[in-house]
Structure formats: structure tokens, C-alpha cells
Amino acid sequence: MAFCASDSAGVGRGLLFPAAAAVLALVLVGANPSAACYPRVFSFGDSLADTGNYRFVYVNDTSAPVLRPPYGETFFHRATGRFSDGRILLDFIAEELGLPFVRPYLSGRSVEDFAFGANFAVGGATALGPAFFRARGFDIGDQVHLDMEMKWFRELLDLLCPGDLSACSDIMNQSLFMVGEIGGNDYNIPLWNRMPYKTVRTFTPSVIAKISSTITELIKLGAKTLVVPGNLPIGCVPSYLTTFKSNKKEDYEPDTGCIGWLNDFSRYHNKLLMKEIKKLRKRHPAVTIIYGDYYGAAMEIFLFPNRYGIDYPLVACCGGGGTYGISATAICGYGHYNVCGKPKQYGSWDGTHPTEATYKAIARGLLQGTYTQPPISTTTSSCAKLVELGSSTEYKALSDL
């Protein structure tokens, strides 16, 4: 299978693990831009999905490590604005759809720039706006948030269908929408700044409500197929393992070495999200809303890393050293940091974001497991018939990514 790997002017896709599940499986039969299940993809989210918007939002932050090597070294051989060493999961999705990497919205200007969709995700983005946090005594800064990303999306619709949004009905009902992963930073930033966990946990219903209202707005605009990812197991992330390092054995999961109470928090978020998705499905029976189980797909890697060729699942490839590959004095791309020789053997790239190898493993796990709800096989009526995973040449192509 040929891959569209050019990345001119910010061409790229960004975000989501479960989204991958849904799409990658939907298109196992192979596709090209003229015959793909979805002719375009629109993505919303944070650094797990950002393929280049960060540089345009924070134009004065020219020293940001993500904007220079070693970021991007594995696949693009240059920094592209992705928070990883190479491709992120939505890059794999675009490739499997037969689409070029979807352009970051802020790098485009014309209708032609968005022929295959747009990516609105920005590193550091939150679901909730800064006012929510300030009202609770915490200044999160002027972060990009879901309402802002939706504002950009409406501006894009005005560009694509000036003066008549109804003219965009085909664009809306034929496109795939990735709503997330989003919400992680609503917890990350306060927790890393030592806000009490019990306080941060109270944010979750509001985070879920914001994701739900965003989905509802997209549906009102005409979206028919949406993938909504859950949160990753944050207790397995090196930055969390370092920040909340404990001398208590019972704080850690015996099978993975991850911090148990943090993973419990991820499961709590995902449980509320799944309940909300169930409600949305009842309200909008003509719309397909797929839950992407990032947590389950990622846990396969932490439980059985050798299956994916990952030797150090809880360690960052790029950082300041230490037990988990990071330190308080050096971060990837800044200070006296270290870079491993083989990123594909590491679970984390910089202590917060996955390596390309991890994204690849999650994509494979989603396809082979049951990490999309409803099951992928029941959501393919508008696409070519799914081939058997075990014998298809296209599946082999995916495994060789």
C-alpha cells in the first residue's frame, strides 16, 4: 500500500487512538482519495492529535522544543509540530483512508487547502475554557479549548460554503469527525501543579458535558459519523510516574508498574464518557457515534510490551534520564537532555506523549481487539465489506507500518 507521507506546509493528521480503531478497520480493504470510505477527516483535540497548529497559536514561543529536533526524527526527519518522534495515530488513519495527511487548520488559507479535511487540535488544549478554572481559583492560562476549536470549524464552513451553510451538507454527512482525545489537559495541568486530586476529580462531569455539547453541535451542523476517544491510562505515563512517585508498593499495579489510583481516574472519566455517549445515541439514532477505547488498547502494550517490540513501556526515549527517562532539570529538546538510540523500543517519547511505535501498537491493538464500541464490523455499511483480519493483504500492510 502506498502512503502519502509528504508534509508540506503543515500537511499532517493528528490525534486519537480510538478514532484510529474505527477508521483503520473501516478501510482495511484499501482506498484512494476518490474511493475512500470518507473523503475527508475533521479532528479536534490536544497534543495527542496536533500536527502543527501549536506553532501558529503560540507564535512567540519560538523556543518550544516541539518546534525543533529531535521531535520528528523518526519519520519526517524534521520537526513538524507533532509531539512525538514521528507519526501520530491519525497519520496512520489518514494513510489507511488513502488520504494525504490532513492539514492543520491554522496553516491553510484557501478552499483547496482543506480538500481532505482539517485538523483543529492544538497542543495543551483543554475541553473547558479558562474561565472554568479561574472560577475555582486556578489560573490555567489562555489555553486553546473546545469552544475555540469549534469557532475555527465554523469559520472553515463559512470559507467552504460562503453565505449558505446548507451547501455544506454533503461535506458534513460524508466526513469522519474525531472528537478528541480531549479533556486530558483539564486534569494534567492542575495535577502537575499539585492541585488536590479530589478537587480535580470534581471537574470530570463538566469535562464530559463539554465534550457532549461539542458532539451535539457537530450533529446539528450535519455530522453523521463521529469517533469519541476516551482517556489513556495516565498512571502509565512517565511524567505522572515521576511526579507521583511513591514508596508504597500498593500504589502500583503489580502487572504493569503503573500507578493504580491514576488509572482509576482515567477509568472514571471513560465511564462517564461512555454513559454520555449512550444518551447521545438515543437522542440521535440516525448518527453513528463510536466510542474509542484508548485505555484498553494502550493497556495491551503495558501488559504485554514484548508483543509490540517495546522493551521499555514506562520509560521516555527523550528526556533527562532517571527511572522513567525524565527529570526536573532537563526535558526533551531543552537543557542537557538525552535521546535514546531506538525510539521504537520505548513506550513514551518525551515523558508525556507516545512514540510513533506506541501509536502504531495502539492502532494494531484497536484493530485486533474489541476497542471500539459499537464494534467496527457493525459500522461499515457505507464502506466496502471488511476483509478477514487474519488473511487480508491490507492488514499485513498495516502491520508493516
CSV table of C-alpha atoms in Angstrom, one decimal:
chain,number,residue,atom,x,y,z
A,1,MET,CA,0.0,0.0,0.0
A,2,ALA,CA,1.3,3.4,-0.9
A,3,PHE,CA,1.5,6.0,1.8
A,4,CYS,CA,1.0,9.8,1.3
A,5,ALA,CA,3.8,10.9,3.5
A,6,SER,CA,4.5,14.4,2.2
A,7,ASP,CA,4.2,17.0,4.8
A,8,SER,CA,4.4,20.3,3.0
A,9,ALA,CA,3.2,23.5,4.7
A,10,GLY,CA,2.0,21.6,7.8
A,11,VAL,CA,0.3,18.7,5.9
A,12,GLY,CA,-0.5,16.2,8.7
A,13,ARG,CA,-3.0,14.5,10.7
A,14,GLY,CA,-3.3,14.4,14.3
A,15,LEU,CA,-4.9,12.6,17.4
A,16,LEU,CA,-6.8,9.9,18.5
A,17,PHE,CA,-6.4,6.3,19.2
A,18,PRO,CA,-10.0,5.0,19.1
A,19,ALA,CA,-10.6,7.1,16.1
A,20,ALA,CA,-8.0,5.1,14.5
A,21,ALA,CA,-9.7,2.0,15.5
A,22,ALA,CA,-12.9,2.9,13.8
A,23,VAL,CA,-11.3,4.2,10.7
A,24,LEU,CA,-8.4,1.9,10.2
A,25,ALA,CA,-10.7,-1.1,10.4
A,26,LEU,CA,-13.3,0.5,8.2
A,27,VAL,CA,-10.8,0.8,5.4
A,28,LEU,CA,-8.8,-2.4,5.6
A,29,VAL,CA,-9.9,-3.2,2.1
A,30,GLY,CA,-7.7,-0.3,0.9
A,31,ALA,CA,-8.7,3.0,-0.6
A,32,ASN,CA,-7.7,6.1,-2.6
A,33,PRO,CA,-8.9,9.6,-2.3
A,34,SER,CA,-11.6,9.1,-4.9
A,35,ALA,CA,-12.9,5.8,-3.4
A,36,ALA,CA,-12.3,6.2,0.3
A,37,CYS,CA,-15.0,5.4,2.9
A,38,TYR,CA,-14.6,9.1,4.0
A,39,PRO,CA,-13.3,11.7,1.6
A,40,ARG,CA,-12.2,14.0,4.5
A,41,VAL,CA,-11.5,14.0,8.2
A,42,PHE,CA,-12.0,16.7,10.7
A,43,SER,CA,-10.2,16.4,14.0
A,44,PHE,CA,-10.5,18.2,17.4
A,45,GLY,CA,-8.2,17.7,20.4
A,46,ASP,CA,-4.9,18.4,22.1
A,47,SER,CA,-1.2,17.4,21.7
A,48,LEU,CA,-2.1,13.8,21.0
A,49,ALA,CA,-3.7,15.0,17.8
A,50,ASP,CA,-1.8,18.2,17.0
A,51,THR,CA,0.0,18.0,13.7
A,52,GLY,CA,1.2,21.6,13.5
A,53,ASN,CA,-1.3,24.1,14.9
A,54,TYR,CA,0.8,24.8,18.0
A,55,ARG,CA,3.3,27.0,16.2
A,56,PHE,CA,0.6,29.2,14.8
A,57,VAL,CA,-1.2,29.7,18.1
A,58,TYR,CA,1.9,30.4,20.2
A,59,VAL,CA,3.9,32.4,17.6
A,60,ASN,CA,6.0,34.0,20.3
A,61,ASP,CA,7.0,30.6,21.8
A,62,THR,CA,9.8,30.0,19.3
A,63,SER,CA,11.9,28.1,21.8
A,64,ALA,CA,9.2,25.4,22.3
A,65,PRO,CA,11.0,22.0,22.0
A,66,VAL,CA,8.3,20.6,19.7
A,67,LEU,CA,9.3,23.0,17.0
A,68,ARG,CA,12.8,21.6,16.6
A,69,PRO,CA,14.7,18.3,16.6
A,70,PRO,CA,14.8,15.7,17.9
A,71,TYR,CA,11.0,15.9,17.5
A,72,GLY,CA,10.0,14.3,14.2
A,73,GLU,CA,13.3,12.5,13.8
A,74,THR,CA,11.9,9.0,13.1
A,75,PHE,CA,9.7,9.5,10.1
A,76,PHE,CA,9.7,13.1,8.9
A,77,HIS,CA,13.4,13.7,9.8
A,78,ARG,CA,12.5,17.2,11.0
A,79,ALA,CA,10.2,18.8,13.5
A,80,THR,CA,6.7,19.2,12.1
A,81,GLY,CA,4.8,20.3,15.2
A,82,ARG,CA,3.8,16.8,16.2
A,83,PHE,CA,4.5,16.0,19.8
A,84,SER,CA,6.3,12.7,19.0
A,85,ASP,CA,9.4,11.3,17.3
A,86,GLY,CA,7.3,10.6,14.1
A,87,ARG,CA,3.8,9.9,13.0
A,88,ILE,CA,0.9,10.1,15.4
A,89,LEU,CA,-2.1,7.8,15.3
A,90,LEU,CA,-4.2,10.0,13.0
A,91,ASP,CA,-1.4,10.0,10.5
A,92,PHE,CA,-1.9,6.2,10.3
A,93,ILE,CA,-5.6,6.7,9.9
A,94,ALA,CA,-5.2,9.2,7.0
A,95,GLU,CA,-2.8,6.8,5.3
A,96,GLU,CA,-5.2,3.9,5.7
A,97,LEU,CA,-8.0,6.0,4.3
A,98,GLY,CA,-6.0,6.8,1.3
A,99,LEU,CA,-5.9,10.4,2.2
A,100,PRO,CA,-2.9,12.8,2.5
A,101,PHE,CA,-2.1,13.9,6.0
A,102,VAL,CA,-4.8,16.4,6.9
A,103,ARG,CA,-3.6,20.0,7.1
A,104,PRO,CA,-3.5,21.8,10.4
A,105,TYR,CA,-6.3,24.4,10.1
A,106,LEU,CA,-4.1,27.4,11.0
A,107,SER,CA,-1.7,26.6,8.2
A,108,GLY,CA,-4.3,26.8,5.5
A,109,ARG,CA,-5.9,29.7,3.7
A,110,SER,CA,-7.9,28.5,0.7
A,111,VAL,CA,-10.7,26.1,-0.1
A,112,GLU,CA,-8.1,23.8,-1.8
A,113,ASP,CA,-6.0,23.6,1.3
A,114,PHE,CA,-8.9,21.8,3.1
A,115,ALA,CA,-9.9,19.4,0.3
A,116,PHE,CA,-9.3,16.4,2.6
A,117,GLY,CA,-10.5,18.0,5.9
A,118,ALA,CA,-8.8,19.9,8.6
A,119,ASN,CA,-7.2,19.4,12.0
A,120,PHE,CA,-8.1,21.8,14.8
A,121,ALA,CA,-6.2,20.1,17.6
A,122,VAL,CA,-3.6,22.2,19.5
A,123,GLY,CA,-1.0,21.0,22.0
A,124,GLY,CA,-2.1,22.0,25.5
A,125,ALA,CA,-5.8,22.4,24.6
A,126,THR,CA,-8.4,21.7,27.2
A,127,ALA,CA,-12.1,20.8,26.9
A,128,LEU,CA,-13.1,23.6,29.3
A,129,GLY,CA,-12.3,27.2,28.9
A,130,PRO,CA,-10.0,29.2,31.2
A,131,ALA,CA,-13.0,30.8,33.0
A,132,PHE,CA,-14.0,27.4,34.4
A,133,PHE,CA,-10.6,27.1,36.2
A,134,ARG,CA,-10.4,30.7,37.3
A,135,ALA,CA,-13.7,30.4,39.0
A,136,ARG,CA,-12.2,27.6,41.0
A,137,GLY,CA,-9.1,29.6,42.0
A,138,PHE,CA,-6.7,28.2,39.4
A,139,ASP,CA,-5.3,30.2,36.5
A,140,ILE,CA,-4.7,27.7,33.7
A,141,GLY,CA,-3.6,30.5,31.3
A,142,ASP,CA,-5.0,31.3,28.0
A,143,GLN,CA,-5.3,27.8,26.7
A,144,VAL,CA,-7.0,26.8,23.5
A,145,HIS,CA,-10.2,24.9,24.3
A,146,LEU,CA,-13.0,23.1,22.6
A,147,ASP,CA,-15.1,26.2,22.1
A,148,MET,CA,-12.3,27.9,20.3
A,149,GLU,CA,-11.6,24.9,18.1
A,150,MET,CA,-15.3,24.8,17.2
A,151,LYS,CA,-15.2,28.5,16.4
A,152,TRP,CA,-12.4,27.8,13.9
A,153,PHE,CA,-14.5,25.0,12.4
A,154,ARG,CA,-17.5,27.3,11.9
A,155,GLU,CA,-15.1,29.8,10.2
A,156,LEU,CA,-13.9,27.0,7.9
A,157,LEU,CA,-17.5,26.2,7.0
A,158,ASP,CA,-18.0,29.8,6.1
A,159,LEU,CA,-15.0,29.6,3.8
A,160,LEU,CA,-16.1,26.3,2.2
A,161,CYS,CA,-19.8,27.3,1.8
A,162,PRO,CA,-19.9,31.2,2.0
A,163,GLY,CA,-23.3,32.5,2.8
A,164,ASP,CA,-25.1,29.2,2.7
A,165,LEU,CA,-24.1,26.6,5.3
A,166,SER,CA,-26.7,24.2,3.9
A,167,ALA,CA,-24.5,23.9,0.9
A,168,CYS,CA,-22.0,22.1,3.2
A,169,SER,CA,-24.5,19.2,4.0
A,170,ASP,CA,-22.5,16.8,1.8
A,171,ILE,CA,-19.3,17.7,3.5
A,172,MET,CA,-20.8,17.2,6.9
A,173,ASN,CA,-22.5,13.9,6.3
A,174,GLN,CA,-19.7,12.3,4.3
A,175,SER,CA,-16.9,13.2,6.6
A,176,LEU,CA,-15.4,11.5,9.6
A,177,PHE,CA,-15.2,13.6,12.8
A,178,MET,CA,-12.7,12.8,15.5
A,179,VAL,CA,-13.8,14.5,18.7
A,180,GLY,CA,-10.7,14.0,20.9
A,181,GLU,CA,-8.8,12.8,22.6
A,182,ILE,CA,-9.7,15.9,24.7
A,183,GLY,CA,-10.0,16.5,28.4
A,184,GLY,CA,-6.7,15.1,29.5
A,185,ASN,CA,-5.2,18.6,30.0
A,186,ASP,CA,-8.1,19.6,32.1
A,187,TYR,CA,-6.6,17.2,34.6
A,188,ASN,CA,-2.9,17.2,33.7
A,189,ILE,CA,-2.3,20.9,34.3
A,190,PRO,CA,-3.9,21.1,37.7
A,191,LEU,CA,-2.5,17.8,38.9
A,192,TRP,CA,1.0,18.6,37.8
A,193,ASN,CA,0.6,21.9,39.7
A,194,ARG,CA,-0.3,19.9,42.8
A,195,MET,CA,-4.0,20.7,42.9
A,196,PRO,CA,-5.6,18.1,45.2
A,197,TYR,CA,-6.7,15.0,43.3
A,198,LYS,CA,-10.2,15.1,45.0
A,199,THR,CA,-10.7,18.6,43.6
A,200,VAL,CA,-9.6,17.7,40.1
A,201,ARG,CA,-11.9,14.7,40.1
A,202,THR,CA,-14.8,17.0,40.5
A,203,PHE,CA,-14.1,18.5,37.1
A,204,THR,CA,-14.9,15.4,35.2
A,205,PRO,CA,-18.7,15.8,34.9
A,206,SER,CA,-18.1,19.3,33.4
A,207,VAL,CA,-15.4,18.0,31.0
A,208,ILE,CA,-17.9,15.3,29.8
A,209,ALA,CA,-20.6,17.8,29.4
A,210,LYS,CA,-18.4,20.0,27.2
A,211,ILE,CA,-17.5,17.0,25.0
A,212,SER,CA,-21.1,16.2,24.8
A,213,SER,CA,-22.2,19.7,23.8
A,214,THR,CA,-19.5,19.7,21.1
A,215,ILE,CA,-20.7,16.4,19.7
A,216,THR,CA,-24.3,17.8,19.7
A,217,GLU,CA,-23.3,21.0,17.9
A,218,LEU,CA,-21.5,18.9,15.2
A,219,ILE,CA,-24.5,16.8,14.8
A,220,LYS,CA,-26.7,19.9,14.4
A,221,LEU,CA,-24.4,21.1,11.7
A,222,GLY,CA,-24.8,17.8,9.9
A,223,ALA,CA,-22.2,15.3,11.1
A,224,LYS,CA,-23.2,11.7,10.7
A,225,THR,CA,-20.1,9.7,11.8
A,226,LEU,CA,-18.1,10.7,14.9
A,227,VAL,CA,-15.4,8.9,16.9
A,228,VAL,CA,-15.1,9.9,20.5
A,229,PRO,CA,-12.0,8.6,22.3
A,230,GLY,CA,-11.6,8.0,26.0
A,231,ASN,CA,-8.6,8.9,28.0
A,232,LEU,CA,-5.3,7.0,28.1
A,233,PRO,CA,-4.1,5.2,31.3
A,234,ILE,CA,-2.3,8.2,32.8
A,235,GLY,CA,-0.9,6.1,35.6
A,236,CYS,CA,1.5,4.6,33.0
A,237,VAL,CA,2.8,8.0,31.7
A,238,PRO,CA,6.4,8.7,32.8
A,239,SER,CA,5.6,12.3,33.8
A,240,TYR,CA,2.9,11.1,36.2
A,241,LEU,CA,5.1,8.2,37.4
A,242,THR,CA,7.8,10.7,38.3
A,243,THR,CA,5.5,13.4,39.8
A,244,PHE,CA,3.6,11.0,42.0
A,245,LYS,CA,6.4,8.5,42.7
A,246,SER,CA,5.6,6.5,45.8
A,247,ASN,CA,7.4,4.3,48.3
A,248,LYS,CA,4.1,2.4,48.8
A,249,LYS,CA,4.0,-0.8,46.9
A,250,GLU,CA,0.2,-0.9,46.9
A,251,ASP,CA,0.1,2.4,44.9
A,252,TYR,CA,1.4,0.5,41.8
A,253,GLU,CA,-0.3,-2.1,39.7
A,254,PRO,CA,1.6,-5.4,40.0
A,255,ASP,CA,1.2,-6.4,36.4
A,256,THR,CA,2.3,-3.1,34.8
A,257,GLY,CA,4.1,-0.9,37.3
A,258,CYS,CA,1.6,1.9,36.6
A,259,ILE,CA,0.1,4.0,39.4
A,260,GLY,CA,-3.2,2.4,40.2
A,261,TRP,CA,-5.2,5.4,41.5
A,262,LEU,CA,-4.3,7.5,38.4
A,263,ASN,CA,-5.5,4.7,36.2
A,264,ASP,CA,-8.7,4.5,38.3
A,265,PHE,CA,-9.2,8.2,37.5
A,266,SER,CA,-8.8,7.5,33.7
A,267,ARG,CA,-11.4,4.8,34.0
A,268,TYR,CA,-13.7,7.1,35.9
A,269,HIS,CA,-13.5,9.7,33.1
A,270,ASN,CA,-14.1,7.0,30.5
A,271,LYS,CA,-17.1,5.5,32.4
A,272,LEU,CA,-18.8,8.9,32.5
A,273,LEU,CA,-18.0,9.5,28.8
A,274,MET,CA,-19.5,6.1,27.7
A,275,LYS,CA,-22.7,6.8,29.7
A,276,GLU,CA,-23.0,10.2,27.9
A,277,ILE,CA,-22.4,8.7,24.5
A,278,LYS,CA,-25.1,6.2,25.2
A,279,LYS,CA,-27.5,9.0,25.9
A,280,LEU,CA,-26.5,10.8,22.7
A,281,ARG,CA,-27.0,7.7,20.6
A,282,LYS,CA,-30.6,7.6,21.9
A,283,ARG,CA,-31.2,11.2,21.0
A,284,HIS,CA,-29.6,10.9,17.6
A,285,PRO,CA,-30.4,7.3,16.3
A,286,ALA,CA,-29.5,8.3,12.7
A,287,VAL,CA,-26.0,9.2,13.7
A,288,THR,CA,-23.1,6.8,14.3
A,289,ILE,CA,-21.2,7.7,17.5
A,290,ILE,CA,-18.3,5.3,18.1
A,291,TYR,CA,-16.5,5.2,21.4
A,292,GLY,CA,-12.8,4.7,21.0
A,293,ASP,CA,-11.3,2.8,23.9
A,294,TYR,CA,-7.8,4.3,24.1
A,295,TYR,CA,-7.4,2.9,27.6
A,296,GLY,CA,-8.0,-0.7,26.7
A,297,ALA,CA,-5.9,-0.6,23.5
A,298,ALA,CA,-3.0,1.1,25.4
A,299,MET,CA,-3.1,-1.3,28.3
A,300,GLU,CA,-2.4,-4.1,25.9
A,301,ILE,CA,1.0,-2.5,25.4
A,302,PHE,CA,1.7,-2.0,29.1
A,303,LEU,CA,0.6,-5.6,29.9
A,304,PHE,CA,2.4,-7.3,27.0
A,305,PRO,CA,5.0,-4.9,25.7
A,306,ASN,CA,7.1,-7.7,24.1
A,307,ARG,CA,4.3,-8.4,21.7
A,308,TYR,CA,4.9,-5.0,20.2
A,309,GLY,CA,8.6,-4.9,20.3
A,310,ILE,CA,8.6,-2.4,23.1
A,311,ASP,CA,11.3,-3.1,25.7
A,312,TYR,CA,10.7,0.0,28.0
A,313,PRO,CA,7.0,0.7,28.1
A,314,LEU,CA,7.2,3.1,31.1
A,315,VAL,CA,10.3,5.0,30.0
A,316,ALA,CA,10.8,8.1,27.9
A,317,CYS,CA,13.2,7.9,25.0
A,318,CYS,CA,14.0,11.6,25.1
A,319,GLY,CA,14.5,13.4,28.4
A,320,GLY,CA,16.8,13.9,31.4
A,321,GLY,CA,17.3,10.3,32.5
A,322,GLY,CA,16.2,8.8,35.7
A,323,THR,CA,14.0,5.8,36.4
A,324,TYR,CA,11.4,6.9,33.9
A,325,GLY,CA,13.7,8.7,31.5
A,326,ILE,CA,12.8,12.2,32.6
A,327,SER,CA,13.9,14.7,35.2
A,328,ALA,CA,13.1,18.1,36.6
A,329,THR,CA,16.2,19.7,35.2
A,330,ALA,CA,16.1,18.6,31.6
A,331,ILE,CA,13.2,17.8,29.2
A,332,CYS,CA,13.3,16.6,25.6
A,333,GLY,CA,14.7,19.3,23.4
A,334,TYR,CA,15.7,21.6,26.3
A,335,GLY,CA,18.6,21.6,28.7
A,336,HIS,CA,21.1,18.7,28.9
A,337,TYR,CA,18.7,16.0,27.7
A,338,ASN,CA,19.3,12.5,26.4
A,339,VAL,CA,17.9,10.8,23.3
A,340,CYS,CA,17.7,7.0,23.1
A,341,GLY,CA,19.1,5.3,20.0
A,342,LYS,CA,16.0,3.3,19.2
A,343,PRO,CA,12.7,5.1,19.9
A,344,LYS,CA,10.7,2.1,18.7
A,345,GLN,CA,11.7,0.2,21.9
A,346,TYR,CA,10.2,2.9,24.2
A,347,GLY,CA,6.6,3.5,25.2
A,348,SER,CA,7.0,7.2,25.7
A,349,TRP,CA,8.7,9.8,23.5
A,350,ASP,CA,9.2,12.7,25.9
A,351,GLY,CA,7.6,11.6,29.1
A,352,THR,CA,4.1,12.8,28.2
A,353,HIS,CA,3.5,11.7,24.6
A,354,PRO,CA,3.8,8.3,23.0
A,355,THR,CA,6.4,7.3,20.5
A,356,GLU,CA,5.5,6.5,16.9
A,357,ALA,CA,5.9,2.9,17.8
A,358,THR,CA,3.3,3.1,20.6
A,359,TYR,CA,0.9,4.8,18.3
A,360,LYS,CA,1.4,2.0,15.8
A,361,ALA,CA,0.9,-0.6,18.5
A,362,ILE,CA,-2.3,1.0,19.7
A,363,ALA,CA,-3.6,1.1,16.1
A,364,ARG,CA,-2.9,-2.6,15.8
A,365,GLY,CA,-4.5,-3.3,19.2
A,366,LEU,CA,-7.6,-1.5,18.2
A,367,LEU,CA,-8.0,-3.5,15.1
A,368,GLN,CA,-7.3,-6.9,16.6
A,369,GLY,CA,-9.2,-6.3,19.8
A,370,THR,CA,-12.6,-5.1,20.8
A,371,TYR,CA,-11.6,-1.5,21.4
A,372,THR,CA,-14.4,0.3,19.6
A,373,GLN,CA,-18.0,0.5,20.6
A,374,PRO,CA,-20.1,-0.3,18.7
A,375,PRO,CA,-17.9,-2.9,17.1
A,376,ILE,CA,-16.3,-1.8,13.9
A,377,SER,CA,-17.9,-4.6,11.9
A,378,THR,CA,-21.3,-3.1,12.6
A,379,THR,CA,-20.4,0.4,11.3
A,380,THR,CA,-19.2,-0.4,7.8
A,381,SER,CA,-22.4,-0.4,5.8
A,382,SER,CA,-21.4,2.7,3.9
A,383,CYS,CA,-18.0,1.2,3.1
A,384,ALA,CA,-16.6,-1.8,1.3
A,385,LYS,CA,-17.1,-5.1,3.2
A,386,LEU,CA,-14.5,-5.8,5.8
A,387,VAL,CA,-12.0,-8.5,4.9
A,388,GLU,CA,-10.9,-11.1,7.4
A,389,LEU,CA,-8.1,-9.6,9.5
A,390,GLY,CA,-6.1,-12.7,9.7
A,391,SER,CA,-5.6,-13.2,6.0
A,392,SER,CA,-6.0,-9.8,4.2
A,393,THR,CA,-3.1,-8.4,2.4
A,394,GLU,CA,-4.2,-4.9,3.5
A,395,TYR,CA,-4.0,-6.0,7.2
A,396,LYS,CA,-0.5,-7.2,6.5
A,397,ALA,CA,0.3,-3.8,5.1
A,398,LEU,CA,-0.9,-2.2,8.3
A,399,SER,CA,1.3,-4.5,10.4
A,400,ASP,CA,4.3,-3.5,8.4
A,401,LEU,CA,3.8,0.3,9.1
